[in-house]
Coordinates of C-alpha atoms in Angstrom, one line a residue:
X1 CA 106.8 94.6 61.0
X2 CA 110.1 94.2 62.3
X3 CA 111.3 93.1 65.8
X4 CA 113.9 93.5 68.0
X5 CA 115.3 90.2 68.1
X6 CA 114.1 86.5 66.8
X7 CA 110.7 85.2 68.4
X8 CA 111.2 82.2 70.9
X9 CA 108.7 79.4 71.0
X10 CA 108.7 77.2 73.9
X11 CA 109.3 73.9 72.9
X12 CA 106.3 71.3 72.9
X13 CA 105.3 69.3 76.0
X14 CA 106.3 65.5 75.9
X15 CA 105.0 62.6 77.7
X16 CA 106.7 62.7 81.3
X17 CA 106.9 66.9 81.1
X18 CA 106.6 68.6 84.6
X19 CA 103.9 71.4 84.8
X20 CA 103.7 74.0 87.6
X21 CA 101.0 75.7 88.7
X22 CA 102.0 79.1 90.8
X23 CA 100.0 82.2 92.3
X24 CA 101.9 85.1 91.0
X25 CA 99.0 87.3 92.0
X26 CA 95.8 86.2 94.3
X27 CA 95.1 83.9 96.3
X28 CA 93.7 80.7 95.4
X29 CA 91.3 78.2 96.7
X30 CA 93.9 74.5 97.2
X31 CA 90.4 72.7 96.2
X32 CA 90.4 74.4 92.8
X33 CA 94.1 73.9 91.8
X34 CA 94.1 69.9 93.3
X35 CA 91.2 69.4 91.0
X36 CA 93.1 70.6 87.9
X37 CA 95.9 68.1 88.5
X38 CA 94.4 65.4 87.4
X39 CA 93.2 66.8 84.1
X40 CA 96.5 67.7 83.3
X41 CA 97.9 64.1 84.6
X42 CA 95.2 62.5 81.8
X43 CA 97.9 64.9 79.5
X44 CA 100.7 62.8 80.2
X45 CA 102.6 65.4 82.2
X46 CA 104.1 65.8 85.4
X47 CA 102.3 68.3 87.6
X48 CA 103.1 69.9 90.2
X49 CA 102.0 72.9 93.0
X50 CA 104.5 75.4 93.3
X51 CA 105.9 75.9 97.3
X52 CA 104.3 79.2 98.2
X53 CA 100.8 78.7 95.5
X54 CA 98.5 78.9 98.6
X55 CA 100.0 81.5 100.1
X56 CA 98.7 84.4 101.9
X57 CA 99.7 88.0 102.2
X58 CA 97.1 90.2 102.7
X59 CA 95.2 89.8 99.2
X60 CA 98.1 88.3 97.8
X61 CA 99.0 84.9 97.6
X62 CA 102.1 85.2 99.4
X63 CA 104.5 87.7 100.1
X64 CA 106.4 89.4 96.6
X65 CA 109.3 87.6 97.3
X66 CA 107.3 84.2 97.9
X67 CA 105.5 84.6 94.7
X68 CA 108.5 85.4 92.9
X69 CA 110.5 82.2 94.4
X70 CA 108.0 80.3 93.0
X71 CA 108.5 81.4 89.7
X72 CA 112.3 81.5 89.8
X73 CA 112.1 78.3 90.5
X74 CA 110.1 77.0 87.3
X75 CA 111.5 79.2 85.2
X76 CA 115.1 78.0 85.8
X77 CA 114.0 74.2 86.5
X78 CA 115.0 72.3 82.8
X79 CA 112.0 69.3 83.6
X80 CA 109.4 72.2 83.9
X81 CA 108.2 72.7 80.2
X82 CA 105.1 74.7 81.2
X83 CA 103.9 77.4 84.0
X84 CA 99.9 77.4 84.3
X85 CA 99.2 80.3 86.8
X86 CA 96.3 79.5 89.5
X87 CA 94.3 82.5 89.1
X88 CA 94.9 86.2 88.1
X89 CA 93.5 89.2 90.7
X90 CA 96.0 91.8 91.0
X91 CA 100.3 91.4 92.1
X92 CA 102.2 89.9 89.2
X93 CA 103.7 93.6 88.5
X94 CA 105.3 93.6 91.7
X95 CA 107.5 90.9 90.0
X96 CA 108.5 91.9 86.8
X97 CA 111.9 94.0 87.4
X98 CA 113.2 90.4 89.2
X99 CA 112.2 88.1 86.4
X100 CA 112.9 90.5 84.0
X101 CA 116.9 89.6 84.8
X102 CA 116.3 86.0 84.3
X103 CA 118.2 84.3 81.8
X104 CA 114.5 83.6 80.0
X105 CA 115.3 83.0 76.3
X106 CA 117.9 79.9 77.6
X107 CA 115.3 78.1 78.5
X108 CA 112.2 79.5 77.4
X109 CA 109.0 77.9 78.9
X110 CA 104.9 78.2 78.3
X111 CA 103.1 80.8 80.9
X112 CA 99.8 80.3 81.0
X113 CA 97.2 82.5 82.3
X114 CA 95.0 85.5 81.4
X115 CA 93.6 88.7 83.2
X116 CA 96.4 90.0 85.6
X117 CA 98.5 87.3 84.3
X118 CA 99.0 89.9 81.0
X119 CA 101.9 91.3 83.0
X120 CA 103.4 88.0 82.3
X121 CA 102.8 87.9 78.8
X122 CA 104.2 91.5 78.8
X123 CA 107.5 90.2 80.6
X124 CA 107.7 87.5 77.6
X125 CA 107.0 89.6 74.5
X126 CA 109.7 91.7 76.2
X127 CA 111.8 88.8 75.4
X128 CA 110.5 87.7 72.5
X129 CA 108.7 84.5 74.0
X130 CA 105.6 83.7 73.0
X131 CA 103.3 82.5 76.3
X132 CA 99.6 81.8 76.2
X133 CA 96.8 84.1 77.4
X134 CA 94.4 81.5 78.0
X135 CA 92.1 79.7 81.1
X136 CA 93.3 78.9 84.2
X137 CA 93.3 76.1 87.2
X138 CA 89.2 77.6 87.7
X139 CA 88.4 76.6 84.3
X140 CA 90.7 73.4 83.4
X141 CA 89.1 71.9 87.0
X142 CA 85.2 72.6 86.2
X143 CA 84.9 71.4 82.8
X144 CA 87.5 68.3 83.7
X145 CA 89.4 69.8 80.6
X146 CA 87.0 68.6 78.0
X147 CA 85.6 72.1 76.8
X148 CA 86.8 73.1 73.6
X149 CA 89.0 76.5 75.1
X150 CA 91.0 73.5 77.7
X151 CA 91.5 71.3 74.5
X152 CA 92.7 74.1 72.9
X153 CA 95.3 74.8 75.3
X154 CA 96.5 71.2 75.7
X155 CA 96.9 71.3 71.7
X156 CA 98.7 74.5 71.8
X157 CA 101.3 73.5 74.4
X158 CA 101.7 70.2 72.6
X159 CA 103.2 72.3 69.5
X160 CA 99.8 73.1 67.5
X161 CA 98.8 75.9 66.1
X162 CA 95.2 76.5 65.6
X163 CA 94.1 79.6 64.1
X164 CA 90.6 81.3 65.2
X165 CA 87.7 81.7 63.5
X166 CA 84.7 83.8 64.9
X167 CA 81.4 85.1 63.7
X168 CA 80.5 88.3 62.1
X169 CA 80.1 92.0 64.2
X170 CA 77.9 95.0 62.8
X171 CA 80.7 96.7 64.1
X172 CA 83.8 95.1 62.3
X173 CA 86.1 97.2 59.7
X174 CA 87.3 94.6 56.7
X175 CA 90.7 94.3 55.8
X176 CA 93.8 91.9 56.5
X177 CA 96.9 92.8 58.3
X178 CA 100.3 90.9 59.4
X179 CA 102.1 91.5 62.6
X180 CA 102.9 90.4 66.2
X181 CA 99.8 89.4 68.4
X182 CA 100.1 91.6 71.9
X183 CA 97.6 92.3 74.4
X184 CA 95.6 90.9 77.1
X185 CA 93.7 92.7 79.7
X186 CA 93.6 96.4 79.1
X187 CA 94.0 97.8 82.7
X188 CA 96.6 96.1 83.0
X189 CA 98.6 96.9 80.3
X190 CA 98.0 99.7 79.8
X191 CA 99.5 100.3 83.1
X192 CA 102.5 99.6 81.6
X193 CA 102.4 102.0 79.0
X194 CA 105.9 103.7 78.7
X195 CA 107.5 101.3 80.8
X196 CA 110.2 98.3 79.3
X197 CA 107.4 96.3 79.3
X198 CA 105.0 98.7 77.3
X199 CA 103.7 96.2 74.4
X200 CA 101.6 98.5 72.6
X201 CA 103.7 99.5 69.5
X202 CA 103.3 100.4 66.2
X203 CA 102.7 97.3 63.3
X204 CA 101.4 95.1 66.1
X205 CA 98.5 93.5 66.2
X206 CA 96.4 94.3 69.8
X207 CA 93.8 92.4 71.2
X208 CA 92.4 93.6 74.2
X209 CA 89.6 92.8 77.1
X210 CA 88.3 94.0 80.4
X211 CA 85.9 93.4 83.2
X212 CA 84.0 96.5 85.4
X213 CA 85.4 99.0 83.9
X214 CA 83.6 102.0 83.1
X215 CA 83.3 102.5 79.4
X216 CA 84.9 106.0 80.4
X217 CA 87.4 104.9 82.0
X218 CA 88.5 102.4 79.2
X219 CA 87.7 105.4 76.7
X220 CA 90.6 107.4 79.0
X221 CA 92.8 104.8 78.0
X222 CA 92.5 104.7 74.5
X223 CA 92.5 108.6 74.5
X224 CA 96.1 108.6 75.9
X225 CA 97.0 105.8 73.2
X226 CA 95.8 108.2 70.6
X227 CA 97.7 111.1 72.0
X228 CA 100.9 109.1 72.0
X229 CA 100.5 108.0 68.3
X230 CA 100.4 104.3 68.7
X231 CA 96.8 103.7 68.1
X232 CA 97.0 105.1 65.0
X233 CA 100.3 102.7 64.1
X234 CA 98.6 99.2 65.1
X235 CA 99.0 97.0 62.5
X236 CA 94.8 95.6 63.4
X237 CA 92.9 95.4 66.4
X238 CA 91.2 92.5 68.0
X239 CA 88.2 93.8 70.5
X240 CA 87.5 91.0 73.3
X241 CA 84.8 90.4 75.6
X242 CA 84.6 93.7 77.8
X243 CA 82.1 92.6 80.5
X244 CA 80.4 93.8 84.0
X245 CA 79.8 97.0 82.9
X246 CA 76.3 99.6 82.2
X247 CA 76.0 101.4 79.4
X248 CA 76.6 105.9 80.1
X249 CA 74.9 108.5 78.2
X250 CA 77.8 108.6 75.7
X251 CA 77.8 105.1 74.7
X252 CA 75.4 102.3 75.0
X253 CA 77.9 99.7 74.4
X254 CA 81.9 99.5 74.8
X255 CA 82.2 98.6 71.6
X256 CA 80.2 101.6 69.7
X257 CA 82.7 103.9 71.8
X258 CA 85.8 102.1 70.5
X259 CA 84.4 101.9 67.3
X260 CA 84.1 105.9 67.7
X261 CA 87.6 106.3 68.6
X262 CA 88.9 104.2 66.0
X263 CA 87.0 105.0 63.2
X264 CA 89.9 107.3 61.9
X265 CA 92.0 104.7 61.3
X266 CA 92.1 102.1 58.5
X267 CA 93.6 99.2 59.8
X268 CA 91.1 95.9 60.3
X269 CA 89.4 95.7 63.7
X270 CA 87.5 92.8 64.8
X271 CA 84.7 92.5 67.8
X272 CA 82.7 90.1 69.9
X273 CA 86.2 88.0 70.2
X274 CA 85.2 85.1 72.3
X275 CA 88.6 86.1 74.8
X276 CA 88.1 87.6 78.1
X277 CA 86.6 87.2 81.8
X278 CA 84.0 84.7 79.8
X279 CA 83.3 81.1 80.2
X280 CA 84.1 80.5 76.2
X281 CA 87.6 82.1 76.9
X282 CA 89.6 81.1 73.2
X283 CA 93.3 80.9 74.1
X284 CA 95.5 83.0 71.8
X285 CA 99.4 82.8 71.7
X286 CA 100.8 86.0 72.5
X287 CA 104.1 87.3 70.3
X288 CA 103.1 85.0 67.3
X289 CA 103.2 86.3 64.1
X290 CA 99.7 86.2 62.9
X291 CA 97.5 87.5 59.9
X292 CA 94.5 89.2 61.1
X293 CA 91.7 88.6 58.4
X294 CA 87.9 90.4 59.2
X295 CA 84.9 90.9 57.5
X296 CA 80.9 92.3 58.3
X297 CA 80.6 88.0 58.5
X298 CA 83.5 86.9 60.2
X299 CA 86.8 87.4 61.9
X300 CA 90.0 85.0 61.5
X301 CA 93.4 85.0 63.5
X302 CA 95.7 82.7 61.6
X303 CA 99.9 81.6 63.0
X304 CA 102.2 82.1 60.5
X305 CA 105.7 82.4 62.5

């Protein structure tokens, strides 16, 4: 696998580090953000709510250019080390063709944040930044930021680099692979499929989740990533937690129709990743360099660049 340029990685927080916490998509409840501050206080960092974070715009947490303000802002401040994002919902594509001129590998910082938030994550693999699809203020403020995923994060954005290790799937197809980990929630990028933010390319490594959608309607997608080529050219393939959706007569799960669309292919795929719209939501480092190794028994994503 070879990329475009060299891969950034954010440096590590330190003691004193300032942390913002924005809405670049929907609105958020202050309660639940105010009750992540501490947690991330107990850290040793500085943080702090971005100007327009409680915003409201129809279902929008602010207007675009509100939302994007607040993310200028911490992008281009030199104390803010890290951006946790509130919540996901749906908006932070409205903002990529303004961030996307940012000077970004100058200073390159930690996003944080998962579902809609993989436009984001897009944004930064565009730049070769690595960023972290992983909970958000919800999840740091119930569980006080003792749960294992929080810990996790708080590791990862203090400069560790854990791998992941998960159980076994009747489904899985065995074999190792090396490449760039890419993905996120598949709606959403797939939506940017052909696109300059488009991060489903050949010798990459994909993982991908989703919550109610259709298992046809996800089947659609992967169709049209099999008519373009690219799903035959991933490197491996990482199957999250797909959840809030029934079983159709075609499939009874979502994960015996990918393993039908796949099963062509020789590259490793792993399932029943614990990442996704789920309360055990593992945070994973988008635009590492990982190895991807899976068996019938288990499934292991380990950094190596």
């Amino acid at each position: 696998m070879t990329e475009e340029r060299p891969i950034l990685t954010p440096r590590p927080l330190r003691h004193g580090d300032r942390v913002a916490i924005v809405s670049p998509a929907g609105i958020i409840k202050p309660q639940v953000v105010y009750n992540s501050l501490p947690v991330l206080a107990d850290c040793g960092w500085v943080p702090y709510v971005g100007k327009n974070t409680f915003g409201r715009f129809g279902t929008f947490a602010g207007t675009d250019d509100e939302r994007y303000a607040d993310l200028e802002a911490a992008l281009l401040d030199p104390d803010t080390r890290a951006i946790i994002c509130s919540r996901g919902g749906y908006g932070a594509v409205h903002l990529l063709d303004r961030l996307d001129r940012l000077p970004l590998r100058d200073d390159p910082k930690w996003i944080v944040g998962y579902s809609d938030i993989s436009a984001l994550h897009a944004l930064m693999t565009r730049h070769g930044i690595k960023s972290v699809h992983a909970p958000m203020t919800k999840h740091i403020s119930e569980n006080r930021g003792r749960d294992t995923d929080s810990r996790r994060l708080f590791e990862i954005l203090s400069g560790a680099t854990p791998d992941l290790r998960a159980g076994g799937h009747p489904l899985n197809r065995p074999g190792e692979a090396e490449g760039l980990l890419v993905g996120g929630n598949l709606a959403v990028i797939a939506g940017l499929l052909s696109t300059p933010f488009d991060v489903i390319r050949p010798g990459r490594i994909l993982f991908i989740e989703d919550i109610a959608e259709p298992i046809y309607k996800v089947e659609r997608i992967l169709y049209i990533l099999r008519l373009s080529g690219v799903l035959g050219q991933l490197a491996g393939l990482v199957v999250g937690r797909f959840t809030d959706y029934a079983p159709d007569r075609g499939s009874a799960s979502m994960e015996e129709m990918i393993s039908r669309i796949v099963a062509d292919y020789s590259y490793p795929v792993a399932y029943g990743i614990p990442v996704g719209h789920v309360d055990h939501n593992v945070p994973l480092v988008c635009s590492s360099l990982v190895r991807l190794e899976v068996t019938r028994n288990s499934a292991v994503i380990t950094p190596i660049g």
